[in-house]
CSV table of C-alpha atoms in Angstrom, one decimal:
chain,number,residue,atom,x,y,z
A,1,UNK,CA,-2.5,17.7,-1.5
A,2,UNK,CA,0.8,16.3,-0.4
A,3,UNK,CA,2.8,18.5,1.7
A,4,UNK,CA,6.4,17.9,3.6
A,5,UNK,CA,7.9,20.6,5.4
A,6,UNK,CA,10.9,20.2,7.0
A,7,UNK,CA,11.3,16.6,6.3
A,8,UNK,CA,14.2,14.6,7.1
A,9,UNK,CA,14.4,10.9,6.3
A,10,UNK,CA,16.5,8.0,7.6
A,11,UNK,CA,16.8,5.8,10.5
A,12,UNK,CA,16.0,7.1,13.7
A,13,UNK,CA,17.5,4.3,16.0
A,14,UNK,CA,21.0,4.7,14.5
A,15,UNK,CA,20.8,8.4,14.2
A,16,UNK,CA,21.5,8.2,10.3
A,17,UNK,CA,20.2,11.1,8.1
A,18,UNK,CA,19.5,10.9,4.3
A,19,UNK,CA,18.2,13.9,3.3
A,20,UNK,CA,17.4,16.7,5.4
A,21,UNK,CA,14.9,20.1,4.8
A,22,UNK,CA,12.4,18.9,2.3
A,23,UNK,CA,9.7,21.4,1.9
A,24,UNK,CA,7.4,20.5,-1.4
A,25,UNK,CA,3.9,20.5,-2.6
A,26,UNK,CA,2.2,18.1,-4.8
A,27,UNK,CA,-1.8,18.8,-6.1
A,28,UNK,CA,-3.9,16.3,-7.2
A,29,UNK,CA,-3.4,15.2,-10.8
A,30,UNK,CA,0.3,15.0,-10.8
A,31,UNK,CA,2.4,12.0,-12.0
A,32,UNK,CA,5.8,13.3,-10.2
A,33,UNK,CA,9.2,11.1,-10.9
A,34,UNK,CA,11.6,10.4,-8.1
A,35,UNK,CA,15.0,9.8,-9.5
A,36,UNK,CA,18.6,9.4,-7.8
A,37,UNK,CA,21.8,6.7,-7.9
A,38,UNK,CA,20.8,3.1,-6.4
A,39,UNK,CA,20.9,3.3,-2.5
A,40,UNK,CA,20.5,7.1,-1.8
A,41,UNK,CA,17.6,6.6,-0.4
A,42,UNK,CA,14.3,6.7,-2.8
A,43,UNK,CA,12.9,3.6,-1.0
A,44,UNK,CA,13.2,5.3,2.4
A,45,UNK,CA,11.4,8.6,1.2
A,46,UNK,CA,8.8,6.4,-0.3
A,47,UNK,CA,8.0,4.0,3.0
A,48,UNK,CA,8.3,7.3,5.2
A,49,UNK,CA,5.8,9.5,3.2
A,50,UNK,CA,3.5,6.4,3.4
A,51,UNK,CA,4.3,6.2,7.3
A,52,UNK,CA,5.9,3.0,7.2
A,53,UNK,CA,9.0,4.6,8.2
A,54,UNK,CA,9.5,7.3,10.8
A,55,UNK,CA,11.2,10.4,9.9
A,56,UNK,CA,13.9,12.2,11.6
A,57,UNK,CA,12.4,15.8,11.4
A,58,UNK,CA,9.4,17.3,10.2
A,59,UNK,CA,6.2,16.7,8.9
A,60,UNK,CA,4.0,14.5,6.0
A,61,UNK,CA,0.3,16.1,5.5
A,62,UNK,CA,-2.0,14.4,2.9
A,63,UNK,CA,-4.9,16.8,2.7
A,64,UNK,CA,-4.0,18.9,5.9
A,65,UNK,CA,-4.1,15.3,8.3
A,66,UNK,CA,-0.8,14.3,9.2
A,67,UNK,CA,0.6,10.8,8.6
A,68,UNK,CA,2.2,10.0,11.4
A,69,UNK,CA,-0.1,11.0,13.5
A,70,UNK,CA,-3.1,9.2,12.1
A,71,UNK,CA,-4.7,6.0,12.7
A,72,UNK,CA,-4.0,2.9,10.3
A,73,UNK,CA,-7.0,3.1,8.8
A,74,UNK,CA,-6.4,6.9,8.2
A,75,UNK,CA,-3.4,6.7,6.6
A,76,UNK,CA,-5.1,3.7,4.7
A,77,UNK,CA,-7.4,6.7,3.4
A,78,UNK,CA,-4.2,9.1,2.5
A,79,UNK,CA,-1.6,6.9,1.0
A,80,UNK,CA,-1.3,3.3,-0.6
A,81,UNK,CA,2.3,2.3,-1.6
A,82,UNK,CA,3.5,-0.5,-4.3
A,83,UNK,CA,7.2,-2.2,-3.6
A,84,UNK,CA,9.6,-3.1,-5.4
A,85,UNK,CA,9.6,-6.6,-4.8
A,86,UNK,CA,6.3,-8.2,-5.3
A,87,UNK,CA,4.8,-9.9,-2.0
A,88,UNK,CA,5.5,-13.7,-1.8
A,89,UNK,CA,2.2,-15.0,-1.4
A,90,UNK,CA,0.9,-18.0,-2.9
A,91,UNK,CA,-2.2,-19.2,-1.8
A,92,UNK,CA,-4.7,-16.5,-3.1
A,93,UNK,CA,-6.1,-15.6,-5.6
A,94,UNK,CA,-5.9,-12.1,-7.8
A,95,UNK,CA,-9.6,-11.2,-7.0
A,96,UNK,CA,-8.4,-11.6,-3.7
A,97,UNK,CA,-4.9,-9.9,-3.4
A,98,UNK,CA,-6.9,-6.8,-5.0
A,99,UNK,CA,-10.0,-7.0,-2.3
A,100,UNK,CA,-7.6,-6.3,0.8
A,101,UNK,CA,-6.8,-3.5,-0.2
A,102,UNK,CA,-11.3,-3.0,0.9
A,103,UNK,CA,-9.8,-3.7,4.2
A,104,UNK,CA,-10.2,-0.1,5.7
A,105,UNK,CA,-13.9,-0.3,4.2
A,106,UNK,CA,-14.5,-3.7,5.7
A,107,UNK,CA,-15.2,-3.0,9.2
A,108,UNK,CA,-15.0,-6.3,11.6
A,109,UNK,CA,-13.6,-8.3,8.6
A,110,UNK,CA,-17.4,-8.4,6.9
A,111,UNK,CA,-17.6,-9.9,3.7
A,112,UNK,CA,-17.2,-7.0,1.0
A,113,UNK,CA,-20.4,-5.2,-0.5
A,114,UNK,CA,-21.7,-4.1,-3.5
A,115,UNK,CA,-19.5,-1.0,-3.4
A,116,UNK,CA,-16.0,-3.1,-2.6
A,117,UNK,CA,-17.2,-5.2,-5.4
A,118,UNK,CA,-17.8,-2.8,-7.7
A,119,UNK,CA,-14.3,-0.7,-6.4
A,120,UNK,CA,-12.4,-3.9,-7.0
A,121,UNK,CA,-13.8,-4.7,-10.4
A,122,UNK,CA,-13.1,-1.1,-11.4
A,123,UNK,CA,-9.8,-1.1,-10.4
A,124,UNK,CA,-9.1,-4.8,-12.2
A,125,UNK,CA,-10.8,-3.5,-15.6
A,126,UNK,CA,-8.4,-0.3,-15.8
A,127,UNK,CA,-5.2,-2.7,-14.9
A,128,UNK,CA,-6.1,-4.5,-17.6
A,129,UNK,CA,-5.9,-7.7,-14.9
A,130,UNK,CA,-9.7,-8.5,-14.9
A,131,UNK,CA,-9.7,-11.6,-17.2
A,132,UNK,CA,-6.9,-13.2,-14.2
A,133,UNK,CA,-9.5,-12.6,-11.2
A,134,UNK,CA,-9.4,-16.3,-10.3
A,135,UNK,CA,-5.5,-17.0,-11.3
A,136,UNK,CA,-2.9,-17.5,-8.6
A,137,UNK,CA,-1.2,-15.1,-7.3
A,138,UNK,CA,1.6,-16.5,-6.7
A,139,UNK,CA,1.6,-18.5,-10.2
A,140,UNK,CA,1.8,-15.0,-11.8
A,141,UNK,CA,5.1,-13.4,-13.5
A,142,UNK,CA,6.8,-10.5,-11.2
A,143,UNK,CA,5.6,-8.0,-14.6
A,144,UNK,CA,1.7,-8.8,-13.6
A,145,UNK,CA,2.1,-9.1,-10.2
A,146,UNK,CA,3.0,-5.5,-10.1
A,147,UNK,CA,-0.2,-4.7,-12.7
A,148,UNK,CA,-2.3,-6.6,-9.3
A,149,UNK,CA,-0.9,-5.2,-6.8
A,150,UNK,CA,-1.3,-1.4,-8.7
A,151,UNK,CA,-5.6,-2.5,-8.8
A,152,UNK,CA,-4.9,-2.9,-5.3
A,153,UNK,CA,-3.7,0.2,-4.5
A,154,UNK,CA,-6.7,1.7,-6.6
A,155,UNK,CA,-9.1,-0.2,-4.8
A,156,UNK,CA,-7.9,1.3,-1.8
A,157,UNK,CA,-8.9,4.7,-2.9
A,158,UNK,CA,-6.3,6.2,-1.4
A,159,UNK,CA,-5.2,10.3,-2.3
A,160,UNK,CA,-1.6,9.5,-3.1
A,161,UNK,CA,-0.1,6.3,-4.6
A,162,UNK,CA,3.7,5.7,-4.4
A,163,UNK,CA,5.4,3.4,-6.2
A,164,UNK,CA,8.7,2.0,-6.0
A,165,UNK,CA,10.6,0.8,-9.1
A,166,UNK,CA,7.2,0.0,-10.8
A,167,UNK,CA,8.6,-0.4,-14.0
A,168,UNK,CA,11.6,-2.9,-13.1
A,169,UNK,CA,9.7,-6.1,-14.7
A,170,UNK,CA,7.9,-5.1,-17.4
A,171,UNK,CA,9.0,-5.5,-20.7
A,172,UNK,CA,9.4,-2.1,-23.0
A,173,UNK,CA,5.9,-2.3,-24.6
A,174,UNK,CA,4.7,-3.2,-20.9
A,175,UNK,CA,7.0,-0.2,-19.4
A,176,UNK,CA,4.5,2.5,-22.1
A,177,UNK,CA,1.1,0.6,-21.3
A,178,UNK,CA,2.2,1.1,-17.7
A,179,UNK,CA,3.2,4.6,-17.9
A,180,UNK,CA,-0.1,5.5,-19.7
A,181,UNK,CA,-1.8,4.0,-16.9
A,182,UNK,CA,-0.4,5.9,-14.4
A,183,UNK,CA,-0.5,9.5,-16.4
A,184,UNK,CA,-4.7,8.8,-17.1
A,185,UNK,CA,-5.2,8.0,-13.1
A,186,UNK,CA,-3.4,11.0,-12.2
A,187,UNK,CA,-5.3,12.9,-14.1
A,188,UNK,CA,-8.7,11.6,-14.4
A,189,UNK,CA,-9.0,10.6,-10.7
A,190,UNK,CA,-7.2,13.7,-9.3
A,191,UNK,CA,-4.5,11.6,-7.6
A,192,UNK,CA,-1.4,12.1,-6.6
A,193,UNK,CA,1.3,9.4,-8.0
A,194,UNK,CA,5.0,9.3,-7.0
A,195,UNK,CA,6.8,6.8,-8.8
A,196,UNK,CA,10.8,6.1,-8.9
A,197,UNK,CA,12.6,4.8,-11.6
A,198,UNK,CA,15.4,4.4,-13.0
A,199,UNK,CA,13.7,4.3,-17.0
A,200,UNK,CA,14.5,7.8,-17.4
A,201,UNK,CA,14.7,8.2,-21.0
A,202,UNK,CA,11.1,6.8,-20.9
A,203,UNK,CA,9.9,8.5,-17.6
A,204,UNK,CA,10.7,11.8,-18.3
A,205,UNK,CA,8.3,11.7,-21.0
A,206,UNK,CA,5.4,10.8,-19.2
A,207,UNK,CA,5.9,12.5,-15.7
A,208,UNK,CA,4.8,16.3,-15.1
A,209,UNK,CA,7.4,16.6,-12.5
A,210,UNK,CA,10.7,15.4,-10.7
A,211,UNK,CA,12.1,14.5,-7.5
A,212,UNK,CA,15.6,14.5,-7.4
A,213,UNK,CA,17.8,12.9,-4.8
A,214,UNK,CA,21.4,13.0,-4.3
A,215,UNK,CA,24.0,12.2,-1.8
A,216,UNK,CA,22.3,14.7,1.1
A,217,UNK,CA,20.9,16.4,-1.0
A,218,UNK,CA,17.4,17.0,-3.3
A,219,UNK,CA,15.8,19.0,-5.8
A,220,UNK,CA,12.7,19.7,-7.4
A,221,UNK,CA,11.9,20.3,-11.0
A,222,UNK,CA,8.5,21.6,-12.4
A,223,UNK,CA,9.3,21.0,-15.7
A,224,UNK,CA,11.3,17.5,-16.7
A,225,UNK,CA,12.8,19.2,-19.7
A,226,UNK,CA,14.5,21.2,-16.6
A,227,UNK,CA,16.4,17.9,-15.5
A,228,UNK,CA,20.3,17.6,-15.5
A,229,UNK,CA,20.6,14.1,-15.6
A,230,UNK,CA,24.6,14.5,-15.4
A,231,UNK,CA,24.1,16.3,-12.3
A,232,UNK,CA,22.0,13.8,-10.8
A,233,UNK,CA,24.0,10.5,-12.0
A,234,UNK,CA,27.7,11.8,-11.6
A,235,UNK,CA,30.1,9.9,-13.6
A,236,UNK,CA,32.0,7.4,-11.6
């Protein structure tokens, strides 16, 4: 279960809110859509709920521990988080991009175990990534890079997986396969998955439900066929 109450997001050093008062509930099995205009702040309430970014009031609980409170590797437990931009790393290999994210299980840096091994295949075989184990990472297009660094966040394990602007290189026919993906985890591995996007004619056919964020502002919607998208987008 993801729970905010209360939560405000922004930057705490320059005393800049976003959004203020979120209280919402997400279960496990849930493939939720965060939608809004480009810089309202979707990133921000990504990175916070993962506790990569502090919030300005309130509270993040992933199954009744909260985030901020919690030790890395705790948090590593709780929540895993894709970016938008792909890392820039070039040196390793995919095999390898998709084993750190063992690191919590790897205790002293030991070399990974049967289970890891198995965790990371696992995770490469449902990514559809497993025949690129020994490629480059860094020779990779931004599209599959994405697919790598998604294994990763499954072979982390983690209760919730946010995702930010997932979709932004893949092709249409990549954009379904993706989406699929996501809705079968969700469901089949009881996880929670918040994604943003701004695919919405696509997205709101796969998700179960929406997060919406406008200027100070956000809603929820339990069913997508609920959505406004006027009233989230104004015209200009």
């Amino acid at each position: 279960m993801l729970l905010l109450q209360n939560l405000s997001t922004g930057f705490p050093k320059s005393n800049i809110k976003l959004h203020q008062h979120i209280d919402l509930q997400l279960l496990p099995g849930s493939l939720v859509l965060l939608i809004g205009p480009n810089g309202i702040g979707k990133s921000v309430l990504l990175k916070t709920i993962c506790g990569l970014q502090t919030p300005m009031e309130g509270t993040i609980h992933v199954n009744h521990t909260n985030i901020h409170t919690s030790t890395a590797e705790i948090r590593a437990s709780l929540t895993s988080i894709l970016l938008a931009t792909p890392p820039s790393i070039e040196q390793m290999t995919v095999y390898d991009m998709v084993v750190s994210g063992r690191q919590r299980f790897l205790n002293g840096w030991r070399n990974p175990g049967i289970d890891d091994e198995n965790a990371v295949n696992q995770a490469m075989e449902k990514t559809g990534i497993s025949n690129l184990s020994k490629s480059n990472f860094g020779s990779l297009s931004d599209g599959v890079k994405q697919k790598v660094m998604l294994a990763r966040c499954l072979a982390q394990d983690s209760a919730v997986i946010l995702l930010d602007e997932p979709l932004a290189f893949l092709d249409y026919p990549s954009r379904i396969q993706f989406l699929d993906l996501l809705k079968v985890l969700a469901k089949s591995e009881s996880k929670i998955i918040l994604y943003s996007s701004h695919d919405l004619q696509l997205s709101l056919k796969y998700c179960d439900q929406v997060l919406a964020l406008t200027q100070n502002q956000w809603q929820f919607f339990a069913e997508p066929t609920s959505v406004n998208i006027a009233n989230i987008f104004p015209n200009p």
